[in-house]
Amino acid sequence: MLEQLKALNLDILNIYSVIDILLVTFVLYRFMRIIQGTRAVQLIKGLVVLLVATTVSNWLHLYTINWLLRQVMSALVVALPIVFYPELRRALETLGRGKFFASTMSTLKEEDRSRMINEVVRSVQVLTKNKMGALIIIERITGLEEHIGSGVRIDGMVTAEFLVNIFIPNTPLHDGAVIIRGDRVAAAACFLPLSENPDLSKELGTRHRAGIGVTEVSDALAVIVSEETGAISLAVEGDIDRTLDESTLKQKLTDALEPGPQSSLSAIFRRNES
């Protein structure tokens, strides 16, 4: 009887251990999804490199290097809360809103994705015809929540009329970027990081540099309409194509947003150029 009770207690402990491990794994997974696409990912990679270097230097008896690395790791314990302040704040805000267990990505059906692209292209046709400057950001896998939070949240259906209305000059939301998440306008009048690429043409203004800048730190697509010339541009992974017409823009957006390996961003600028 005693042995049976011990076995039962052991089984209960094993169940609790499994639940504990699953909960920790899920929380870590959700945290990684929250920081996905932010600079915290690169910082974590740097920490992993330091940890591996410290372990290897200890195995190889490189005492001086190991001592230096351990001092750096000790200093990082104090610095981490400061370095990760934006991500920690974002995680706590998400938890406070009760959205920690919600999905951060919405998978669009083919017809919804096609409709969204058509509406964006239709809006660009009107914007370029009237030489109305515009910056439309389409979120992909990398989350843009920190940039969405810098603007005015909307959560409205993507339509050409809605987008054109936002970018009418001297209206409250025209100055800044529109960010599209799925088939919804997540926010307008958003602030974006400017590109720090020194090789960019001096002809490019703030709108183009902001569009390029957000694609340098994420996998987003930036559709840009010049206010001076009405020219259509598409920024992808820090590159910009300034020679687009409406049909080419539609094709490249379709290629980029189509799920699967064929939607590789690096191939967008090469497609249809021959």
mmCIF file of C-alpha atoms in Angstrom:
data_model
loop_
_atom_site.group_PDB
_atom_site.id
_atom_site.type_symbol
_atom_site.label_atom_id
_atom_site.label_comp_id
_atom_site.label_asym_id
_atom_site.label_seq_id
_atom_site.Cartn_x
_atom_site.Cartn_y
_atom_site.Cartn_z
ATOM 1 C CA MET A 1 0.000 0.000 0.000
ATOM 2 C CA LEU A 2 2.797 2.382 0.937
ATOM 3 C CA GLU A 3 4.575 1.660 -2.309
ATOM 4 C CA GLN A 4 1.385 2.367 -4.259
ATOM 5 C CA LEU A 5 0.995 5.742 -2.517
ATOM 6 C CA LYS A 6 4.598 6.622 -3.292
ATOM 7 C CA ALA A 7 4.079 5.664 -6.909
ATOM 8 C CA LEU A 8 0.889 7.763 -7.042
ATOM 9 C CA ASN A 9 2.655 10.783 -5.547
ATOM 10 C CA LEU A 10 5.489 10.355 -8.040
ATOM 11 C CA ASP A 11 3.000 10.289 -10.929
ATOM 12 C CA ILE A 12 1.331 13.459 -9.654
ATOM 13 C CA LEU A 13 4.703 15.180 -9.347
ATOM 14 C CA ASN A 14 5.567 14.148 -12.897
ATOM 15 C CA ILE A 15 2.281 15.600 -14.168
ATOM 16 C CA TYR A 16 2.933 18.863 -12.333
ATOM 17 C CA SER A 17 6.453 18.976 -13.780
ATOM 18 C CA VAL A 18 5.126 18.503 -17.294
ATOM 19 C CA ILE A 19 2.527 21.250 -16.769
ATOM 20 C CA ASP A 20 5.222 23.518 -15.332
ATOM 21 C CA ILE A 21 7.501 22.974 -18.336
ATOM 22 C CA LEU A 22 4.654 23.511 -20.809
ATOM 23 C CA LEU A 23 3.613 26.770 -19.142
ATOM 24 C CA VAL A 24 7.165 28.126 -19.107
ATOM 25 C CA THR A 25 7.621 27.114 -22.752
ATOM 26 C CA PHE A 26 4.377 28.812 -23.761
ATOM 27 C CA VAL A 27 5.220 32.027 -21.888
ATOM 28 C CA LEU A 28 8.675 32.152 -23.492
ATOM 29 C CA TYR A 29 7.108 31.520 -26.899
ATOM 30 C CA ARG A 30 4.633 34.359 -26.455
ATOM 31 C CA PHE A 31 7.416 36.673 -25.268
ATOM 32 C CA MET A 32 9.485 35.854 -28.356
ATOM 33 C CA ARG A 33 6.473 36.621 -30.546
ATOM 34 C CA ILE A 34 6.079 39.973 -28.821
ATOM 35 C CA ILE A 35 9.702 40.992 -29.413
ATOM 36 C CA GLN A 36 9.794 39.515 -32.915
ATOM 37 C CA GLY A 37 11.003 42.079 -35.398
ATOM 38 C CA THR A 38 12.393 44.445 -32.766
ATOM 39 C CA ARG A 39 16.029 45.177 -31.998
ATOM 40 C CA ALA A 40 15.754 42.912 -28.973
ATOM 41 C CA VAL A 41 16.170 39.896 -31.256
ATOM 42 C CA GLN A 42 19.616 41.059 -32.334
ATOM 43 C CA LEU A 43 20.510 41.860 -28.725
ATOM 44 C CA ILE A 44 19.543 38.343 -27.649
ATOM 45 C CA LYS A 45 21.725 36.899 -30.408
ATOM 46 C CA GLY A 46 24.599 39.005 -29.102
ATOM 47 C CA LEU A 47 24.049 37.679 -25.582
ATOM 48 C CA VAL A 48 24.082 34.096 -26.866
ATOM 49 C CA VAL A 49 27.405 34.749 -28.623
ATOM 50 C CA LEU A 50 28.876 36.166 -25.397
ATOM 51 C CA LEU A 51 27.637 33.183 -23.389
ATOM 52 C CA VAL A 52 29.094 30.694 -25.866
ATOM 53 C CA ALA A 53 32.396 32.595 -25.965
ATOM 54 C CA THR A 54 32.581 32.600 -22.165
ATOM 55 C CA THR A 55 31.960 28.839 -22.003
ATOM 56 C CA VAL A 56 34.480 28.048 -24.740
ATOM 57 C CA SER A 57 37.170 30.266 -23.195
ATOM 58 C CA ASN A 58 36.701 28.427 -19.894
ATOM 59 C CA TRP A 59 37.070 25.036 -21.599
ATOM 60 C CA LEU A 60 40.242 26.180 -23.380
ATOM 61 C CA HIS A 61 41.683 27.680 -20.158
ATOM 62 C CA LEU A 62 41.925 31.158 -21.681
ATOM 63 C CA TYR A 63 41.815 32.741 -18.266
ATOM 64 C CA THR A 64 42.302 36.388 -19.231
ATOM 65 C CA ILE A 65 39.643 36.329 -21.963
ATOM 66 C CA ASN A 66 37.313 34.353 -19.724
ATOM 67 C CA TRP A 67 37.739 36.891 -16.920
ATOM 68 C CA LEU A 68 36.993 39.793 -19.276
ATOM 69 C CA LEU A 69 33.911 38.050 -20.656
ATOM 70 C CA ARG A 70 32.631 37.282 -17.154
ATOM 71 C CA GLN A 71 33.003 40.936 -16.213
ATOM 72 C CA VAL A 72 31.024 41.927 -19.304
ATOM 73 C CA MET A 73 28.304 39.402 -18.447
ATOM 74 C CA SER A 74 28.132 40.766 -14.898
ATOM 75 C CA ALA A 75 27.729 44.311 -16.198
ATOM 76 C CA LEU A 76 24.980 43.163 -18.575
ATOM 77 C CA VAL A 77 22.909 41.946 -15.627
ATOM 78 C CA VAL A 78 22.541 45.599 -14.606
ATOM 79 C CA ALA A 79 22.234 46.890 -18.179
ATOM 80 C CA LEU A 80 19.630 44.411 -19.461
ATOM 81 C CA PRO A 81 16.569 46.109 -17.899
ATOM 82 C CA ILE A 82 17.654 49.368 -19.541
ATOM 83 C CA VAL A 83 18.478 47.798 -22.906
ATOM 84 C CA PHE A 84 15.237 45.835 -23.058
ATOM 85 C CA TYR A 85 13.058 48.591 -21.587
ATOM 86 C CA PRO A 86 10.875 49.088 -24.728
ATOM 87 C CA GLU A 87 10.266 45.347 -25.113
ATOM 88 C CA LEU A 88 9.567 44.824 -21.399
ATOM 89 C CA ARG A 89 7.113 47.727 -21.403
ATOM 90 C CA ARG A 90 5.412 46.367 -24.497
ATOM 91 C CA ALA A 91 5.102 42.883 -22.946
ATOM 92 C CA LEU A 92 3.608 44.286 -19.731
ATOM 93 C CA GLU A 93 1.174 46.474 -21.679
ATOM 94 C CA THR A 94 0.076 43.462 -23.717
ATOM 95 C CA LEU A 95 -0.420 41.448 -20.544
ATOM 96 C CA GLY A 96 -2.377 44.287 -18.967
ATOM 97 C CA ARG A 97 -4.691 44.523 -21.978
ATOM 98 C CA GLY A 98 -5.418 40.813 -21.675
ATOM 99 C CA LYS A 99 -3.969 40.059 -25.112
ATOM 100 C CA PHE A 100 -0.992 38.017 -24.012
ATOM 101 C CA PHE A 101 -2.700 34.803 -25.071
ATOM 102 C CA ALA A 102 -4.080 36.225 -28.294
ATOM 103 C CA SER A 103 -2.605 35.550 -31.715
ATOM 104 C CA THR A 104 -0.413 38.362 -33.058
ATOM 105 C CA MET A 105 -0.749 37.329 -36.667
ATOM 106 C CA SER A 106 -3.824 36.855 -38.770
ATOM 107 C CA THR A 107 -3.620 34.570 -41.777
ATOM 108 C CA LEU A 108 -5.519 36.074 -44.649
ATOM 109 C CA LYS A 109 -7.487 33.998 -47.098
ATOM 110 C CA GLU A 110 -6.465 34.363 -50.713
ATOM 111 C CA GLU A 111 -9.556 36.389 -51.625
ATOM 112 C CA ASP A 112 -9.044 38.763 -48.672
ATOM 113 C CA ARG A 113 -5.372 39.228 -49.535
ATOM 114 C CA SER A 114 -6.220 39.882 -53.183
ATOM 115 C CA ARG A 115 -8.929 42.365 -52.221
ATOM 116 C CA MET A 116 -6.534 44.229 -49.916
ATOM 117 C CA ILE A 117 -3.895 44.493 -52.652
ATOM 118 C CA ASN A 118 -6.472 45.712 -55.168
ATOM 119 C CA GLU A 119 -7.659 48.407 -52.764
ATOM 120 C CA VAL A 120 -4.101 49.595 -52.104
ATOM 121 C CA VAL A 121 -3.361 49.773 -55.837
ATOM 122 C CA ARG A 122 -6.652 51.587 -56.506
ATOM 123 C CA SER A 123 -5.794 54.157 -53.860
ATOM 124 C CA VAL A 124 -2.322 54.622 -55.337
ATOM 125 C CA GLN A 125 -3.874 55.311 -58.744
ATOM 126 C CA VAL A 126 -5.856 58.201 -57.296
ATOM 127 C CA LEU A 127 -2.988 59.462 -55.143
ATOM 128 C CA THR A 128 -0.445 59.528 -57.952
ATOM 129 C CA LYS A 129 -2.915 61.149 -60.371
ATOM 130 C CA ASN A 130 -3.481 63.998 -57.923
ATOM 131 C CA LYS A 131 0.137 64.099 -56.697
ATOM 132 C CA MET A 132 -0.859 63.446 -53.110
ATOM 133 C CA GLY A 133 2.046 62.205 -51.006
ATOM 134 C CA ALA A 134 1.438 58.895 -49.244
ATOM 135 C CA LEU A 135 3.283 56.251 -47.242
ATOM 136 C CA ILE A 136 1.519 52.891 -46.869
ATOM 137 C CA ILE A 137 3.221 50.163 -44.830
ATOM 138 C CA ILE A 138 2.060 46.551 -45.158
ATOM 139 C CA GLU A 139 2.994 44.356 -42.201
ATOM 140 C CA ARG A 140 4.162 40.832 -42.925
ATOM 141 C CA ILE A 141 5.679 38.432 -40.361
ATOM 142 C CA THR A 142 7.642 40.970 -38.332
ATOM 143 C CA GLY A 143 5.357 42.817 -35.935
ATOM 144 C CA LEU A 144 5.144 46.612 -36.194
ATOM 145 C CA GLU A 145 3.300 47.186 -32.935
ATOM 146 C CA GLU A 146 5.818 49.745 -31.651
ATOM 147 C CA HIS A 147 5.263 51.861 -34.762
ATOM 148 C CA ILE A 148 1.503 51.366 -34.665
ATOM 149 C CA GLY A 149 1.551 52.679 -31.108
ATOM 150 C CA SER A 150 3.219 55.897 -32.283
ATOM 151 C CA GLY A 151 0.216 56.834 -34.434
ATOM 152 C CA VAL A 152 -3.563 56.914 -34.169
ATOM 153 C CA ARG A 153 -5.106 53.460 -33.918
ATOM 154 C CA ILE A 154 -7.963 52.895 -36.358
ATOM 155 C CA ASP A 155 -8.678 49.201 -37.056
ATOM 156 C CA GLY A 156 -10.696 49.922 -40.186
ATOM 157 C CA MET A 157 -11.280 47.894 -43.337
ATOM 158 C CA VAL A 158 -8.796 48.635 -46.113
ATOM 159 C CA THR A 159 -10.550 50.452 -48.953
ATOM 160 C CA ALA A 160 -9.193 52.784 -51.616
ATOM 161 C CA GLU A 161 -11.567 55.543 -50.568
ATOM 162 C CA PHE A 162 -10.473 55.266 -46.942
ATOM 163 C CA LEU A 163 -6.753 55.408 -47.802
ATOM 164 C CA VAL A 164 -7.167 58.359 -50.168
ATOM 165 C CA ASN A 165 -9.177 60.225 -47.549
ATOM 166 C CA ILE A 166 -6.425 59.757 -44.969
ATOM 167 C CA PHE A 167 -3.766 61.320 -47.216
ATOM 168 C CA ILE A 168 -5.743 64.382 -48.283
ATOM 169 C CA PRO A 169 -3.421 67.334 -47.506
ATOM 170 C CA ASN A 170 -4.017 69.307 -44.298
ATOM 171 C CA THR A 171 -6.241 66.631 -42.761
ATOM 172 C CA PRO A 172 -5.413 65.434 -39.212
ATOM 173 C CA LEU A 173 -3.969 62.043 -40.263
ATOM 174 C CA HIS A 174 -2.240 62.804 -43.556
ATOM 175 C CA ASP A 175 1.199 63.493 -42.059
ATOM 176 C CA GLY A 176 2.808 60.132 -41.322
ATOM 177 C CA ALA A 177 2.449 56.518 -42.381
ATOM 178 C CA VAL A 178 -0.539 54.220 -42.610
ATOM 179 C CA ILE A 179 0.158 50.703 -41.356
ATOM 180 C CA ILE A 180 -1.906 47.822 -42.718
ATOM 181 C CA ARG A 181 -2.153 44.614 -40.716
ATOM 182 C CA GLY A 182 -3.935 41.828 -42.530
ATOM 183 C CA ASP A 183 -6.850 43.432 -44.340
ATOM 184 C CA ARG A 184 -7.265 46.190 -41.747
ATOM 185 C CA VAL A 185 -5.816 49.670 -41.414
ATOM 186 C CA ALA A 186 -4.215 49.311 -37.993
ATOM 187 C CA ALA A 187 -3.159 52.942 -37.559
ATOM 188 C CA ALA A 188 -2.445 56.212 -39.351
ATOM 189 C CA ALA A 189 -0.094 59.159 -38.746
ATOM 190 C CA CYS A 190 2.575 56.719 -37.562
ATOM 191 C CA PHE A 191 6.201 57.723 -37.016
ATOM 192 C CA LEU A 192 8.815 55.483 -38.643
ATOM 193 C CA PRO A 193 12.607 55.275 -38.278
ATOM 194 C CA LEU A 194 14.500 57.078 -41.040
ATOM 195 C CA SER A 195 17.013 55.122 -43.069
ATOM 196 C CA GLU A 196 20.628 55.605 -42.035
ATOM 197 C CA ASN A 197 21.969 54.387 -45.371
ATOM 198 C CA PRO A 198 24.532 56.991 -46.520
ATOM 199 C CA ASP A 199 24.314 55.784 -50.137
ATOM 200 C CA LEU A 200 20.712 56.847 -50.671
ATOM 201 C CA SER A 201 20.071 59.451 -53.329
ATOM 202 C CA LYS A 202 19.952 63.025 -52.089
ATOM 203 C CA GLU A 203 16.713 63.391 -54.036
ATOM 204 C CA LEU A 204 14.870 61.190 -51.550
ATOM 205 C CA GLY A 205 12.909 63.116 -48.947
ATOM 206 C CA THR A 206 11.721 62.205 -45.477
ATOM 207 C CA ARG A 207 8.768 60.140 -46.722
ATOM 208 C CA HIS A 208 10.981 57.887 -48.845
ATOM 209 C CA ARG A 209 13.654 57.606 -46.154
ATOM 210 C CA ALA A 210 11.029 56.605 -43.594
ATOM 211 C CA GLY A 211 9.632 53.981 -45.960
ATOM 212 C CA ILE A 212 13.100 52.557 -46.557
ATOM 213 C CA GLY A 213 13.946 52.799 -42.848
ATOM 214 C CA VAL A 214 11.085 50.602 -41.665
ATOM 215 C CA THR A 215 12.001 47.943 -44.248
ATOM 216 C CA GLU A 216 15.567 47.909 -42.934
ATOM 217 C CA VAL A 217 14.399 46.790 -39.484
ATOM 218 C CA SER A 218 11.497 44.550 -40.560
ATOM 219 C CA ASP A 219 10.155 42.545 -43.487
ATOM 220 C CA ALA A 220 7.376 45.066 -44.117
ATOM 221 C CA LEU A 221 6.555 46.486 -47.545
ATOM 222 C CA ALA A 222 6.463 50.259 -48.018
ATOM 223 C CA VAL A 223 4.405 51.766 -50.835
ATOM 224 C CA ILE A 224 5.396 55.397 -51.378
ATOM 225 C CA VAL A 225 3.785 58.062 -53.539
ATOM 226 C CA SER A 226 5.835 61.188 -54.174
ATOM 227 C CA GLU A 227 4.080 64.463 -53.446
ATOM 228 C CA GLU A 228 6.290 66.347 -55.926
ATOM 229 C CA THR A 229 6.092 64.016 -58.943
ATOM 230 C CA GLY A 230 3.371 61.507 -58.140
ATOM 231 C CA ALA A 231 5.889 58.704 -58.799
ATOM 232 C CA ILE A 232 5.175 55.298 -57.235
ATOM 233 C CA SER A 233 7.909 53.512 -55.274
ATOM 234 C CA LEU A 234 8.126 50.239 -53.395
ATOM 235 C CA ALA A 235 10.668 49.730 -50.601
ATOM 236 C CA VAL A 236 11.690 46.214 -49.583
ATOM 237 C CA GLU A 237 14.534 45.128 -47.271
ATOM 238 C CA GLY A 238 16.190 48.534 -47.479
ATOM 239 C CA ASP A 239 15.994 48.684 -51.282
ATOM 240 C CA ILE A 240 13.672 50.941 -53.248
ATOM 241 C CA ASP A 241 12.249 50.687 -56.759
ATOM 242 C CA ARG A 242 11.157 54.121 -57.980
ATOM 243 C CA THR A 243 10.098 53.123 -61.489
ATOM 244 C CA LEU A 244 6.748 51.448 -60.889
ATOM 245 C CA ASP A 245 3.386 51.736 -62.536
ATOM 246 C CA GLU A 246 0.129 50.435 -61.072
ATOM 247 C CA SER A 247 0.256 47.020 -62.762
ATOM 248 C CA THR A 248 3.865 46.380 -61.726
ATOM 249 C CA LEU A 249 3.105 47.460 -58.170
ATOM 250 C CA LYS A 250 0.174 45.036 -58.013
ATOM 251 C CA GLN A 251 2.309 42.179 -59.303
ATOM 252 C CA LYS A 252 5.120 42.805 -56.841
ATOM 253 C CA LEU A 253 2.754 43.118 -53.884
ATOM 254 C CA THR A 254 1.089 39.869 -54.909
ATOM 255 C CA ASP A 255 4.458 38.119 -55.162
ATOM 256 C CA ALA A 256 5.581 39.418 -51.779
ATOM 257 C CA LEU A 257 2.403 38.612 -49.875
ATOM 258 C CA GLU A 258 1.759 35.203 -51.397
ATOM 259 C CA PRO A 259 2.540 32.530 -48.757
ATOM 260 C CA GLY A 260 5.327 30.086 -49.509
ATOM 261 C CA PRO A 261 8.960 30.247 -50.624
ATOM 262 C CA GLN A 262 8.021 32.068 -53.835
ATOM 263 C CA SER A 263 7.246 35.173 -51.737
ATOM 264 C CA SER A 264 10.922 35.725 -50.870
ATOM 265 C CA LEU A 265 11.432 39.466 -50.526
ATOM 266 C CA SER A 266 14.852 39.412 -52.149
ATOM 267 C CA ALA A 267 13.260 38.197 -55.382
ATOM 268 C CA ILE A 268 10.683 40.973 -55.667
ATOM 269 C CA PHE A 269 12.913 43.462 -57.434
ATOM 270 C CA ARG A 270 14.257 40.818 -59.799
ATOM 271 C CA ARG A 271 10.859 39.554 -60.883
ATOM 272 C CA ASN A 272 9.375 40.939 -64.119
ATOM 273 C CA GLU A 273 12.535 42.940 -64.871
ATOM 274 C CA SER A 274 13.550 40.827 -67.836
#
